[in-house]
């Protein structure tokens, strides 16, 4: 069971909450019980749980008099023996996902790893990461809407407002086929119903996106059908 101290900071407390919920999973713990355990207010516990959920940790609320918060043990990792150096090495590597469709998934994966590490190792990794600085870093890429990445994974037809290289904007329905990475950026590969063919849409030129309820049919893509207008093809991920 995690050790409670008066100086426990928020990061340590969140790790400890996860360990507490893992220890009794799938049974729940109430916010009041957790507040007493970690000597904080129930509001603080609720904020911590909300932050964990937003980070992708599978913590669920069970309603009712005997309810509370529980951890989906099937969706998390047991304690892992990553060293602080190994965890930070992964964090540095995942930084390269900035501007790609996998940026948010990389952040979520890293947080899941941290909460699965031993509390002392996770704390040391957090401290080590704070001492790493990047000089001359590239500008932050515009965020890719979560609705786009989620719909691509689920193969839902997308409605896009897209601005091409000439500055012309169109609205079109697109059946997502995957992603293409080139030396100049990342593209959504899809069957465009407006152009009746496969097109690559540069992600930073998608002005608006809506996921429809329609499931896209599966299509076979040949390499010669993939036309990336800018740069050389580096990565291709098909659904």
Coordinates of C-alpha atoms in Angstrom, one line a residue:
X1 CA 0.0 0.0 0.0
X2 CA 1.4 3.5 -0.9
X3 CA 3.0 5.4 1.9
X4 CA 1.3 8.7 2.8
X5 CA 3.3 11.7 3.9
X6 CA 2.3 15.2 4.6
X7 CA 4.7 16.4 1.8
X8 CA 3.2 14.2 -0.8
X9 CA 2.8 16.3 -4.0
X10 CA 0.1 15.9 -6.5
X11 CA 2.1 13.7 -8.9
X12 CA 3.0 11.3 -6.2
X13 CA -0.6 11.3 -4.9
X14 CA -2.0 10.4 -8.3
X15 CA 0.4 7.5 -8.6
X16 CA -0.6 6.4 -5.2
X17 CA -4.3 6.6 -6.0
X18 CA -3.8 4.4 -9.0
X19 CA -1.9 1.9 -6.9
X20 CA -4.7 1.9 -4.3
X21 CA -7.4 1.3 -6.9
X22 CA -5.3 -1.4 -8.6
X23 CA -4.8 -3.2 -5.3
X24 CA -8.6 -3.7 -4.8
X25 CA -9.8 -3.8 -8.5
X26 CA -12.5 -4.3 -9.6
X27 CA -14.0 -3.1 -6.3
X28 CA -14.5 0.6 -5.9
X29 CA -13.2 3.2 -3.4
X30 CA -15.3 6.2 -2.6
X31 CA -14.0 9.8 -3.0
X32 CA -14.5 10.2 0.8
X33 CA -12.4 7.1 1.6
X34 CA -9.6 8.2 -0.8
X35 CA -9.7 11.7 0.7
X36 CA -9.2 10.3 4.2
X37 CA -6.5 7.9 3.0
X38 CA -4.4 10.7 1.4
X39 CA -5.4 13.5 3.8
X40 CA -6.9 15.8 1.2
X41 CA -10.4 17.1 0.4
X42 CA -12.9 15.1 -1.7
X43 CA -12.7 17.9 -4.2
X44 CA -9.0 17.3 -4.6
X45 CA -9.5 13.6 -5.1
X46 CA -12.2 14.3 -7.7
X47 CA -9.8 16.7 -9.5
X48 CA -7.0 14.1 -9.4
X49 CA -9.3 11.4 -10.8
X50 CA -10.5 13.7 -13.6
X51 CA -6.8 14.3 -14.5
X52 CA -6.1 10.6 -14.6
X53 CA -9.1 9.9 -16.8
X54 CA -8.1 12.7 -19.2
X55 CA -4.6 11.1 -19.4
X56 CA -6.2 7.8 -20.5
X57 CA -6.0 5.9 -17.2
X58 CA -9.0 3.6 -17.2
X59 CA -10.6 4.8 -13.9
X60 CA -14.4 4.6 -13.8
X61 CA -17.0 6.0 -11.5
X62 CA -19.6 3.6 -10.1
X63 CA -22.8 5.4 -9.0
X64 CA -24.9 4.4 -5.9
X65 CA -24.5 4.3 -2.2
X66 CA -21.8 1.7 -2.3
X67 CA -20.2 3.1 -5.5
X68 CA -17.0 5.1 -6.0
X69 CA -14.0 4.9 -8.3
X70 CA -12.6 1.7 -9.7
X71 CA -9.8 0.8 -12.0
X72 CA -10.4 -1.5 -15.0
X73 CA -7.6 -4.0 -14.4
X74 CA -7.9 -5.5 -17.8
X75 CA -7.0 -2.1 -19.4
X76 CA -3.9 -1.2 -17.5
X77 CA -0.4 -2.6 -16.8
X78 CA 0.8 -4.4 -13.7
X79 CA 3.8 -2.7 -12.0
X80 CA 6.7 -2.6 -14.5
X81 CA 10.4 -2.5 -13.9
X82 CA 11.3 0.4 -16.2
X83 CA 14.2 2.5 -14.8
X84 CA 13.9 6.3 -14.6
X85 CA 16.4 6.5 -17.4
X86 CA 14.4 4.1 -19.6
X87 CA 11.1 6.0 -19.0
X88 CA 12.8 9.4 -19.9
X89 CA 14.3 7.8 -23.0
X90 CA 10.8 6.9 -24.1
X91 CA 9.5 10.3 -23.3
X92 CA 12.3 11.9 -25.5
X93 CA 11.6 9.5 -28.3
X94 CA 7.8 10.2 -28.1
X95 CA 8.5 13.9 -28.5
X96 CA 9.2 13.1 -32.1
X97 CA 5.5 12.4 -32.6
X98 CA 4.6 16.1 -32.3
X99 CA 2.6 17.1 -35.4
X100 CA 1.7 13.5 -36.3
X101 CA -1.7 11.8 -35.8
X102 CA -0.2 9.7 -33.0
X103 CA 0.9 12.6 -30.8
X104 CA -1.9 12.4 -28.3
X105 CA -1.8 8.6 -28.2
X106 CA 1.9 8.8 -27.4
X107 CA 1.2 11.1 -24.5
X108 CA -1.4 8.8 -23.2
X109 CA 0.9 5.8 -23.5
X110 CA 3.6 7.6 -21.6
X111 CA 1.2 8.5 -18.7
X112 CA 0.0 4.9 -18.5
X113 CA 3.6 3.7 -18.3
X114 CA 4.4 6.2 -15.5
X115 CA 1.4 5.1 -13.4
X116 CA 2.4 1.4 -13.9
X117 CA 5.9 2.0 -12.7
X118 CA 7.0 1.7 -9.0
X119 CA 6.1 5.0 -7.3
X120 CA 9.7 5.9 -6.4
X121 CA 10.9 5.2 -10.0
X122 CA 8.1 7.2 -11.5
X123 CA 9.0 10.1 -9.1
X124 CA 12.7 9.9 -10.1
X125 CA 11.7 9.8 -13.8
X126 CA 9.6 13.0 -13.4
X127 CA 12.5 14.8 -11.7
X128 CA 15.0 13.7 -14.3
X129 CA 12.7 14.8 -17.2
X130 CA 12.4 18.3 -15.6
X131 CA 16.2 18.6 -16.0
X132 CA 16.2 17.9 -19.8
X133 CA 15.9 21.0 -22.0
X134 CA 15.7 21.3 -25.8
X135 CA 17.4 24.2 -27.5
X136 CA 16.3 25.5 -30.9
X137 CA 13.2 23.2 -30.8
X138 CA 11.0 23.3 -33.9
X139 CA 7.8 25.2 -33.7
X140 CA 4.8 23.4 -32.2
X141 CA 2.7 21.8 -34.9
X142 CA -1.1 22.7 -34.8
X143 CA -3.0 20.1 -32.8
X144 CA -4.8 17.4 -34.8
X145 CA -8.5 17.2 -33.7
X146 CA -9.2 14.1 -31.6
X147 CA -12.4 13.6 -33.6
X148 CA -10.3 13.0 -36.7
X149 CA -8.0 10.5 -35.2
X150 CA -10.8 8.7 -33.5
X151 CA -12.9 8.5 -36.6
X152 CA -10.0 7.3 -38.7
X153 CA -9.4 4.4 -36.2
X154 CA -13.1 3.6 -36.2
X155 CA -13.4 4.0 -40.0
X156 CA -16.2 6.5 -39.9
X157 CA -16.7 8.7 -43.0
X158 CA -15.4 12.2 -42.4
X159 CA -16.8 15.5 -43.6
X160 CA -13.9 17.9 -44.2
X161 CA -13.5 21.6 -45.0
X162 CA -10.2 21.5 -46.8
X163 CA -8.0 24.3 -48.2
X164 CA -5.7 23.3 -51.0
X165 CA -2.3 24.7 -51.9
X166 CA -3.9 27.3 -54.1
X167 CA -6.0 28.6 -51.2
X168 CA -9.3 27.1 -52.5
X169 CA -11.6 25.7 -49.8
X170 CA -14.0 22.9 -50.4
X171 CA -16.3 20.7 -48.3
X172 CA -16.1 17.0 -49.1
X173 CA -17.0 13.6 -47.6
X174 CA -14.0 11.3 -47.2
X175 CA -13.7 7.6 -46.5
X176 CA -10.5 7.4 -44.3
X177 CA -7.9 4.9 -45.5
X178 CA -4.9 5.7 -43.3
X179 CA -2.1 8.2 -43.0
X180 CA 0.9 9.2 -45.1
X181 CA 4.0 10.8 -43.6
X182 CA 6.3 12.8 -45.9
X183 CA 9.4 15.0 -45.4
X184 CA 7.0 18.0 -45.2
X185 CA 4.2 16.8 -43.0
X186 CA 1.5 14.3 -42.4
X187 CA -1.5 13.6 -44.6
X188 CA -4.9 11.9 -44.2
X189 CA -5.2 9.3 -47.0
X190 CA -8.8 8.8 -48.0
X191 CA -11.3 8.1 -50.8
X192 CA -12.7 11.5 -51.7
X193 CA -16.4 11.3 -52.8
X194 CA -16.2 14.7 -54.3
X195 CA -13.3 13.8 -56.6
X196 CA -14.2 10.1 -56.8
X197 CA -10.7 8.9 -56.1
X198 CA -8.0 8.5 -53.5
X199 CA -6.6 11.8 -52.2
X200 CA -4.0 12.8 -49.6
X201 CA -5.1 15.7 -47.4
X202 CA -2.4 17.6 -45.5
X203 CA -3.5 17.6 -41.9
X204 CA -2.7 21.3 -41.2
X205 CA -4.9 22.3 -44.2
X206 CA -8.0 20.6 -42.7
X207 CA -10.0 23.6 -41.4
X208 CA -12.9 21.7 -40.0
X209 CA -13.8 18.1 -39.5
X210 CA -17.0 16.2 -38.5
X211 CA -17.3 12.5 -38.0
X212 CA -20.4 11.0 -39.4
X213 CA -22.1 7.8 -38.2
X214 CA -21.5 6.1 -41.5
X215 CA -18.9 3.3 -41.6
X216 CA -16.5 3.5 -44.5
X217 CA -16.2 0.4 -46.7
X218 CA -12.9 -1.3 -46.9
X219 CA -10.9 -0.4 -50.0
X220 CA -7.6 -1.8 -51.4
X221 CA -4.9 0.8 -52.0
X222 CA -2.1 0.3 -54.5
X223 CA 1.2 2.2 -54.0
X224 CA 0.9 3.9 -57.4
X225 CA -2.4 5.5 -56.3
X226 CA -0.8 7.4 -53.5
X227 CA 0.2 10.9 -54.6
X228 CA 1.8 13.1 -52.0
X229 CA 2.2 16.6 -53.6
X230 CA 5.0 17.8 -51.2
X231 CA 8.2 16.0 -50.2
X232 CA 9.2 12.4 -50.2
X233 CA 7.1 9.6 -48.9
X234 CA 8.5 8.4 -45.5
X235 CA 5.7 6.5 -43.7
X236 CA 2.5 4.8 -44.8
X237 CA -0.1 3.5 -42.3
X238 CA -3.2 1.9 -43.8
X239 CA -6.3 0.8 -41.8

